[in-house]
mmCIF file with all atom_site columns, C-alpha atoms and ligand atoms in Angstrom:
data_model
loop_
_atom_site.group_PDB
_atom_site.id
_atom_site.type_symbol
_atom_site.label_atom_id
_atom_site.label_alt_id
_atom_site.label_comp_id
_atom_site.label_asym_id
_atom_site.label_entity_id
_atom_site.label_seq_id
_atom_site.pdbx_PDB_ins_code
_atom_site.Cartn_x
_atom_site.Cartn_y
_atom_site.Cartn_z
_atom_site.occupancy
_atom_site.B_iso_or_equiv
_atom_site.pdbx_formal_charge
_atom_site.auth_seq_id
_atom_site.auth_comp_id
_atom_site.auth_asym_id
_atom_site.auth_atom_id
_atom_site.pdbx_PDB_model_num
ATOM   1   C CA  . UNK A 1 1   ? 0.776   13.585 -9.503 1.00 0.00 ? 1383 UNK A CA  1
ATOM   2   C CA  . UNK A 1 2   ? 4.407   14.595 -9.095 1.00 0.00 ? 1384 UNK A CA  1
ATOM   3   C CA  . UNK A 1 3   ? 6.814   11.739 -8.507 1.00 0.00 ? 1385 UNK A CA  1
ATOM   4   C CA  . UNK A 1 4   ? 8.555   11.763 -5.133 1.00 0.00 ? 1386 UNK A CA  1
ATOM   5   C CA  . UNK A 1 5   ? 11.734  10.183 -3.867 1.00 0.00 ? 1387 UNK A CA  1
ATOM   6   C CA  . UNK A 1 6   ? 9.622   7.311  -2.531 1.00 0.00 ? 1388 UNK A CA  1
ATOM   7   C CA  . UNK A 1 7   ? 8.431   6.453  -6.049 1.00 0.00 ? 1389 UNK A CA  1
ATOM   8   C CA  . UNK A 1 8   ? 12.089  6.237  -7.014 1.00 0.00 ? 1390 UNK A CA  1
ATOM   9   C CA  . UNK A 1 9   ? 12.622  3.785  -4.127 1.00 0.00 ? 1391 UNK A CA  1
ATOM   10  C CA  . UNK A 1 10  ? 9.575   1.732  -5.221 1.00 0.00 ? 1392 UNK A CA  1
ATOM   11  C CA  . UNK A 1 11  ? 10.944  1.644  -8.784 1.00 0.00 ? 1393 UNK A CA  1
ATOM   12  C CA  . UNK A 1 12  ? 14.484  0.820  -7.578 1.00 0.00 ? 1394 UNK A CA  1
ATOM   13  C CA  . UNK A 1 13  ? 15.825  4.003  -9.203 1.00 0.00 ? 1395 UNK A CA  1
ATOM   14  C CA  . UNK A 1 14  ? 17.566  4.918  -5.944 1.00 0.00 ? 1396 UNK A CA  1
ATOM   15  C CA  . UNK A 1 15  ? 18.763  2.552  -3.229 1.00 0.00 ? 1397 UNK A CA  1
ATOM   16  C CA  . UNK A 1 16  ? 17.071  2.008  0.117  1.00 0.00 ? 1398 UNK A CA  1
ATOM   17  C CA  . UNK A 1 17  ? 17.331  -0.565 2.870  1.00 0.00 ? 1399 UNK A CA  1
ATOM   18  C CA  . UNK A 1 18  ? 14.119  -2.401 2.040  1.00 0.00 ? 1400 UNK A CA  1
ATOM   19  C CA  . UNK A 1 19  ? 12.829  -4.640 4.826  1.00 0.00 ? 1401 UNK A CA  1
ATOM   20  C CA  . UNK A 1 20  ? 9.412   -5.682 3.513  1.00 0.00 ? 1402 UNK A CA  1
ATOM   21  C CA  . UNK A 1 21  ? 7.573   -5.730 0.220  1.00 0.00 ? 1403 UNK A CA  1
ATOM   22  C CA  . UNK A 1 22  ? 4.352   -7.143 -1.156 1.00 0.00 ? 1404 UNK A CA  1
ATOM   23  C CA  . UNK A 1 23  ? 2.173   -6.132 -4.081 1.00 0.00 ? 1405 UNK A CA  1
ATOM   24  C CA  . UNK A 1 24  ? 0.723   -3.088 -2.287 1.00 0.00 ? 1406 UNK A CA  1
ATOM   25  C CA  . UNK A 1 25  ? 3.194   -2.036 0.399  1.00 0.00 ? 1407 UNK A CA  1
ATOM   26  C CA  . UNK A 1 26  ? 6.903   -1.310 0.779  1.00 0.00 ? 1408 UNK A CA  1
ATOM   27  C CA  . UNK A 1 27  ? 8.869   -0.750 3.995  1.00 0.00 ? 1409 UNK A CA  1
ATOM   28  C CA  . UNK A 1 28  ? 12.423  0.540  4.317  1.00 0.00 ? 1410 UNK A CA  1
ATOM   29  C CA  . UNK A 1 29  ? 14.746  2.027  6.926  1.00 0.00 ? 1411 UNK A CA  1
ATOM   30  C CA  . UNK A 1 30  ? 14.559  5.789  7.371  1.00 0.00 ? 1412 UNK A CA  1
ATOM   31  C CA  . UNK A 1 31  ? 17.727  7.442  6.048  1.00 0.00 ? 1413 UNK A CA  1
ATOM   32  C CA  . UNK A 1 32  ? 17.833  9.826  9.025  1.00 0.00 ? 1414 UNK A CA  1
ATOM   33  C CA  . UNK A 1 33  ? 16.676  7.695  11.968 1.00 0.00 ? 1415 UNK A CA  1
ATOM   34  C CA  . UNK A 1 34  ? 15.107  9.414  14.949 1.00 0.00 ? 1416 UNK A CA  1
ATOM   35  C CA  . UNK A 1 35  ? 15.175  6.310  17.152 1.00 0.00 ? 1417 UNK A CA  1
ATOM   36  C CA  . UNK A 1 36  ? 17.332  3.146  17.360 1.00 0.00 ? 1418 UNK A CA  1
ATOM   37  C CA  . UNK A 1 37  ? 14.745  1.509  15.064 1.00 0.00 ? 1419 UNK A CA  1
ATOM   38  C CA  . UNK A 1 38  ? 13.068  3.804  12.526 1.00 0.00 ? 1420 UNK A CA  1
ATOM   39  C CA  . UNK A 1 39  ? 11.458  2.529  9.367  1.00 0.00 ? 1421 UNK A CA  1
ATOM   40  C CA  . UNK A 1 40  ? 8.817   3.794  6.968  1.00 0.00 ? 1422 UNK A CA  1
ATOM   41  C CA  . UNK A 1 41  ? 5.864   1.858  5.589  1.00 0.00 ? 1423 UNK A CA  1
ATOM   42  C CA  . UNK A 1 42  ? 4.404   3.226  2.354  1.00 0.00 ? 1424 UNK A CA  1
ATOM   43  C CA  . UNK A 1 43  ? 1.716   2.224  -0.111 1.00 0.00 ? 1425 UNK A CA  1
ATOM   44  C CA  . UNK A 1 44  ? 2.951   1.650  -3.643 1.00 0.00 ? 1426 UNK A CA  1
ATOM   45  C CA  . UNK A 1 45  ? -0.048  3.686  -4.779 1.00 0.00 ? 1427 UNK A CA  1
ATOM   46  C CA  . UNK A 1 46  ? 0.692   7.406  -5.016 1.00 0.00 ? 1428 UNK A CA  1
ATOM   47  C CA  . UNK A 1 47  ? -1.284  9.206  -2.303 1.00 0.00 ? 1429 UNK A CA  1
ATOM   48  C CA  . UNK A 1 48  ? 0.184   12.618 -1.454 1.00 0.00 ? 1430 UNK A CA  1
ATOM   49  C CA  . UNK A 1 49  ? -1.236  13.278 2.011  1.00 0.00 ? 1431 UNK A CA  1
ATOM   50  C CA  . UNK A 1 50  ? -3.728  11.887 4.526  1.00 0.00 ? 1432 UNK A CA  1
ATOM   51  C CA  . UNK A 1 51  ? -6.189  14.413 3.043  1.00 0.00 ? 1433 UNK A CA  1
ATOM   52  C CA  . UNK A 1 52  ? -6.007  12.557 -0.271 1.00 0.00 ? 1434 UNK A CA  1
ATOM   53  C CA  . UNK A 1 53  ? -6.986  9.142  1.098  1.00 0.00 ? 1435 UNK A CA  1
ATOM   54  C CA  . UNK A 1 54  ? -10.214 7.964  -0.534 1.00 0.00 ? 1436 UNK A CA  1
ATOM   55  C CA  . UNK A 1 55  ? -12.750 5.522  0.923  1.00 0.00 ? 1437 UNK A CA  1
ATOM   56  C CA  . UNK A 1 56  ? -11.497 2.923  -1.573 1.00 0.00 ? 1438 UNK A CA  1
ATOM   57  C CA  . UNK A 1 57  ? -8.046  3.171  0.090  1.00 0.00 ? 1439 UNK A CA  1
ATOM   58  C CA  . UNK A 1 58  ? -9.319  2.096  3.522  1.00 0.00 ? 1440 UNK A CA  1
ATOM   59  C CA  . UNK A 1 59  ? -8.064  -1.492 3.227  1.00 0.00 ? 1441 UNK A CA  1
ATOM   60  C CA  . UNK A 1 60  ? -4.714  -0.278 1.873  1.00 0.00 ? 1442 UNK A CA  1
ATOM   61  C CA  . UNK A 1 61  ? -4.235  1.968  4.898  1.00 0.00 ? 1443 UNK A CA  1
ATOM   62  C CA  . UNK A 1 62  ? -4.993  -1.033 7.092  1.00 0.00 ? 1444 UNK A CA  1
ATOM   63  C CA  . UNK A 1 63  ? -2.267  -2.920 5.227  1.00 0.00 ? 1445 UNK A CA  1
ATOM   64  C CA  . UNK A 1 64  ? 0.262   -0.284 6.291  1.00 0.00 ? 1446 UNK A CA  1
ATOM   65  C CA  . UNK A 1 65  ? -0.502  -0.986 9.963  1.00 0.00 ? 1447 UNK A CA  1
ATOM   66  C CA  . UNK A 1 66  ? -0.508  -4.765 9.486  1.00 0.00 ? 1448 UNK A CA  1
ATOM   67  C CA  . UNK A 1 67  ? 2.917   -4.512 7.835  1.00 0.00 ? 1449 UNK A CA  1
ATOM   68  C CA  . UNK A 1 68  ? 4.183   -2.192 10.591 1.00 0.00 ? 1450 UNK A CA  1
ATOM   69  C CA  . UNK A 1 69  ? 3.148   -4.631 13.321 1.00 0.00 ? 1451 UNK A CA  1
ATOM   70  C CA  . UNK A 1 70  ? 4.541   -7.647 11.462 1.00 0.00 ? 1452 UNK A CA  1
ATOM   71  C CA  . UNK A 1 71  ? 7.917   -5.942 10.882 1.00 0.00 ? 1453 UNK A CA  1
ATOM   72  C CA  . UNK A 1 72  ? 8.026   -4.729 14.502 1.00 0.00 ? 1454 UNK A CA  1
ATOM   73  C CA  . UNK A 1 73  ? 7.596   -8.360 15.602 1.00 0.00 ? 1455 UNK A CA  1
ATOM   74  C CA  . UNK A 1 74  ? 10.357  -9.520 13.249 1.00 0.00 ? 1456 UNK A CA  1
ATOM   75  C CA  . UNK A 1 75  ? 12.700  -6.816 14.545 1.00 0.00 ? 1457 UNK A CA  1
ATOM   76  C CA  . UNK A 1 76  ? 11.932  -7.763 18.158 1.00 0.00 ? 1458 UNK A CA  1
ATOM   77  C CA  . UNK A 1 77  ? 10.417  -4.434 19.207 1.00 0.00 ? 1459 UNK A CA  1
ATOM   78  C CA  . UNK A 1 78  ? 6.715   -5.319 19.231 1.00 0.00 ? 1460 UNK A CA  1
ATOM   79  C CA  . UNK A 1 79  ? 6.560   -6.198 22.925 1.00 0.00 ? 1461 UNK A CA  1
ATOM   80  C CA  . UNK A 1 80  ? 8.744   -3.327 24.184 1.00 0.00 ? 1462 UNK A CA  1
ATOM   81  C CA  . UNK A 1 81  ? 6.640   -1.024 22.011 1.00 0.00 ? 1463 UNK A CA  1
ATOM   82  C CA  . UNK A 1 82  ? 6.846   1.496  19.248 1.00 0.00 ? 1464 UNK A CA  1
ATOM   83  C CA  . UNK A 1 83  ? 5.279   4.660  17.941 1.00 0.00 ? 1465 UNK A CA  1
ATOM   84  C CA  . UNK A 1 84  ? 3.599   5.101  14.572 1.00 0.00 ? 1466 UNK A CA  1
ATOM   85  C CA  . UNK A 1 85  ? 3.288   8.588  13.092 1.00 0.00 ? 1467 UNK A CA  1
ATOM   86  C CA  . UNK A 1 86  ? 1.910   9.851  9.788  1.00 0.00 ? 1468 UNK A CA  1
ATOM   87  C CA  . UNK A 1 87  ? 2.627   13.532 9.290  1.00 0.00 ? 1469 UNK A CA  1
ATOM   88  C CA  . UNK A 1 88  ? 0.287   15.664 7.169  1.00 0.00 ? 1470 UNK A CA  1
ATOM   89  C CA  . UNK A 1 89  ? 1.227   18.877 5.372  1.00 0.00 ? 1471 UNK A CA  1
ATOM   90  C CA  . UNK A 1 90  ? 3.616   21.575 6.663  1.00 0.00 ? 1472 UNK A CA  1
ATOM   91  C CA  . UNK A 1 91  ? 2.291   21.992 10.206 1.00 0.00 ? 1473 UNK A CA  1
ATOM   92  C CA  . UNK A 1 92  ? 2.305   18.219 10.586 1.00 0.00 ? 1474 UNK A CA  1
ATOM   93  C CA  . UNK A 1 93  ? 5.970   18.138 9.565  1.00 0.00 ? 1475 UNK A CA  1
ATOM   94  C CA  . UNK A 1 94  ? 5.446   16.335 6.251  1.00 0.00 ? 1476 UNK A CA  1
ATOM   95  C CA  . UNK A 1 95  ? 8.362   16.706 3.842  1.00 0.00 ? 1477 UNK A CA  1
ATOM   96  C CA  . UNK A 1 96  ? 7.770   13.853 1.373  1.00 0.00 ? 1478 UNK A CA  1
ATOM   97  C CA  . UNK A 1 97  ? 4.370   14.011 -0.330 1.00 0.00 ? 1479 UNK A CA  1
ATOM   98  C CA  . UNK A 1 98  ? 3.729   10.295 -0.613 1.00 0.00 ? 1480 UNK A CA  1
ATOM   99  C CA  . UNK A 1 99  ? 2.032   9.083  2.563  1.00 0.00 ? 1481 UNK A CA  1
ATOM   100 C CA  . UNK A 1 100 ? 4.251   7.066  4.881  1.00 0.00 ? 1482 UNK A CA  1
ATOM   101 C CA  . UNK A 1 101 ? 3.868   5.564  8.296  1.00 0.00 ? 1483 UNK A CA  1
ATOM   102 C CA  . UNK A 1 102 ? 6.876   6.222  10.499 1.00 0.00 ? 1484 UNK A CA  1
ATOM   103 C CA  . UNK A 1 103 ? 7.590   3.389  12.942 1.00 0.00 ? 1485 UNK A CA  1
ATOM   104 C CA  . UNK A 1 104 ? 9.938   4.358  15.771 1.00 0.00 ? 1486 UNK A CA  1
ATOM   105 C CA  . UNK A 1 105 ? 11.164  1.995  18.460 1.00 0.00 ? 1487 UNK A CA  1
ATOM   106 C CA  . UNK A 1 106 ? 14.058  0.985  20.675 1.00 0.00 ? 1488 UNK A CA  1
ATOM   107 C CA  . UNK A 1 107 ? 13.739  3.640  23.345 1.00 0.00 ? 1489 UNK A CA  1
ATOM   108 C CA  . UNK A 1 108 ? 10.951  5.019  25.546 1.00 0.00 ? 1490 UNK A CA  1
ATOM   109 C CA  . UNK A 1 109 ? 9.139   7.903  23.821 1.00 0.00 ? 1491 UNK A CA  1
ATOM   110 C CA  . UNK A 1 110 ? 7.823   10.957 25.635 1.00 0.00 ? 1492 UNK A CA  1
ATOM   111 C CA  . UNK A 1 111 ? 4.229   12.074 25.410 1.00 0.00 ? 1493 UNK A CA  1
ATOM   112 C CA  . UNK A 1 112 ? 2.934   14.590 24.565 1.00 0.00 ? 1494 UNK A CA  1
ATOM   113 C CA  . UNK A 1 113 ? 5.609   15.126 21.911 1.00 0.00 ? 1495 UNK A CA  1
ATOM   114 C CA  . UNK A 1 114 ? 5.571   18.951 21.963 1.00 0.00 ? 1496 UNK A CA  1
ATOM   115 C CA  . UNK A 1 115 ? 4.773   19.617 25.595 1.00 0.00 ? 1497 UNK A CA  1
ATOM   116 C CA  . UNK A 1 116 ? 6.910   22.776 25.918 1.00 0.00 ? 1498 UNK A CA  1
ATOM   117 C CA  . UNK A 1 117 ? 5.591   24.334 22.711 1.00 0.00 ? 1499 UNK A CA  1
ATOM   118 C CA  . UNK A 1 118 ? 2.016   23.719 23.761 1.00 0.00 ? 1500 UNK A CA  1
ATOM   119 C CA  . UNK A 1 119 ? 2.603   25.214 27.211 1.00 0.00 ? 1501 UNK A CA  1
ATOM   120 C CA  . UNK A 1 120 ? 3.758   28.453 25.593 1.00 0.00 ? 1502 UNK A CA  1
ATOM   121 C CA  . UNK A 1 121 ? 0.471   28.646 23.692 1.00 0.00 ? 1503 UNK A CA  1
ATOM   122 C CA  . UNK A 1 122 ? -1.733  28.184 26.741 1.00 0.00 ? 1504 UNK A CA  1
ATOM   123 C CA  . UNK A 1 123 ? -3.266  31.384 28.180 1.00 0.00 ? 1505 UNK A CA  1
HETATM 124 P P1  . AMP B 2 .   ? 8.105   13.323 6.769  1.00 0.00 ? 2735 AMP B P1  1
HETATM 125 O O1  . AMP B 2 .   ? 8.876   14.501 7.303  1.00 0.00 ? 2735 AMP B O1  1
HETATM 126 O O2  . AMP B 2 .   ? 7.058   12.806 7.710  1.00 0.00 ? 2735 AMP B O2  1
HETATM 127 O O3  . AMP B 2 .   ? 7.569   13.594 5.383  1.00 0.00 ? 2735 AMP B O3  1
HETATM 128 O O4  . AMP B 2 .   ? 9.149   12.140 6.682  1.00 0.00 ? 2735 AMP B O4  1
HETATM 129 C C1  . AMP B 2 .   ? 9.970   11.910 5.579  1.00 0.00 ? 2735 AMP B C1  1
HETATM 130 C C2  . AMP B 2 .   ? 11.001  10.909 6.033  1.00 0.00 ? 2735 AMP B C2  1
HETATM 131 O O5  . AMP B 2 .   ? 11.604  10.346 4.897  1.00 0.00 ? 2735 AMP B O5  1
HETATM 132 C C3  . AMP B 2 .   ? 12.120  11.518 6.888  1.00 0.00 ? 2735 AMP B C3  1
HETATM 133 O O6  . AMP B 2 .   ? 12.156  10.853 8.141  1.00 0.00 ? 2735 AMP B O6  1
HETATM 134 C C4  . AMP B 2 .   ? 13.362  11.264 6.049  1.00 0.00 ? 2735 AMP B C4  1
HETATM 135 O O7  . AMP B 2 .   ? 14.492  10.985 6.832  1.00 0.00 ? 2735 AMP B O7  1
HETATM 136 C C5  . AMP B 2 .   ? 12.941  10.093 5.201  1.00 0.00 ? 2735 AMP B C5  1
HETATM 137 N N1  . AMP B 2 .   ? 13.635  9.969  3.939  1.00 0.00 ? 2735 AMP B N1  1
HETATM 138 C C6  . AMP B 2 .   ? 13.825  10.935 3.004  1.00 0.00 ? 2735 AMP B C6  1
HETATM 139 N N2  . AMP B 2 .   ? 14.511  10.439 1.956  1.00 0.00 ? 2735 AMP B N2  1
HETATM 140 C C7  . AMP B 2 .   ? 14.751  9.129  2.229  1.00 0.00 ? 2735 AMP B C7  1
HETATM 141 C C8  . AMP B 2 .   ? 15.430  8.080  1.540  1.00 0.00 ? 2735 AMP B C8  1
HETATM 142 N N3  . AMP B 2 .   ? 16.000  8.269  0.344  1.00 0.00 ? 2735 AMP B N3  1
HETATM 143 N N4  . AMP B 2 .   ? 15.482  6.854  2.139  1.00 0.00 ? 2735 AMP B N4  1
HETATM 144 C C9  . AMP B 2 .   ? 14.914  6.663  3.331  1.00 0.00 ? 2735 AMP B C9  1
HETATM 145 N N5  . AMP B 2 .   ? 14.271  7.605  4.039  1.00 0.00 ? 2735 AMP B N5  1
HETATM 146 C C10 . AMP B 2 .   ? 14.195  8.831  3.496  1.00 0.00 ? 2735 AMP B C10 1
#
């Protein structure tokens, strides 16, 4: 599998603001934050997209959410709330092909996210 920029972060070949690490998971601040708090939680295992998750990865995916919630608590945004997003492939807005959970917090988020776009598609 092709190495991505996130592998370089895991291997400390490029810098990142790392906020959590264990043997399976790494979390770091997003370089282009879309909310006052925006960090990414990634598995150290190379998995390109959600479509590539195997049954044996189920516990690892759970670890991403456990880390997200734990970090959100540490950063003081767990009670006010946050959004988690994992984009998949071009229509999902994925640009880095190493799965990552976005965690966005620090402001109220609208829902649905693409209301105007969807309205245009309705008959
Ligand atoms: P996605 O579009 O869902 O694939 O998200 C990729 C995310 O990675 C974007 O939010 C980028 O801002 C973020 N990103 C890309 N390069 C870096 C980097 N070197 N350090 C931290 N975040 C990054």
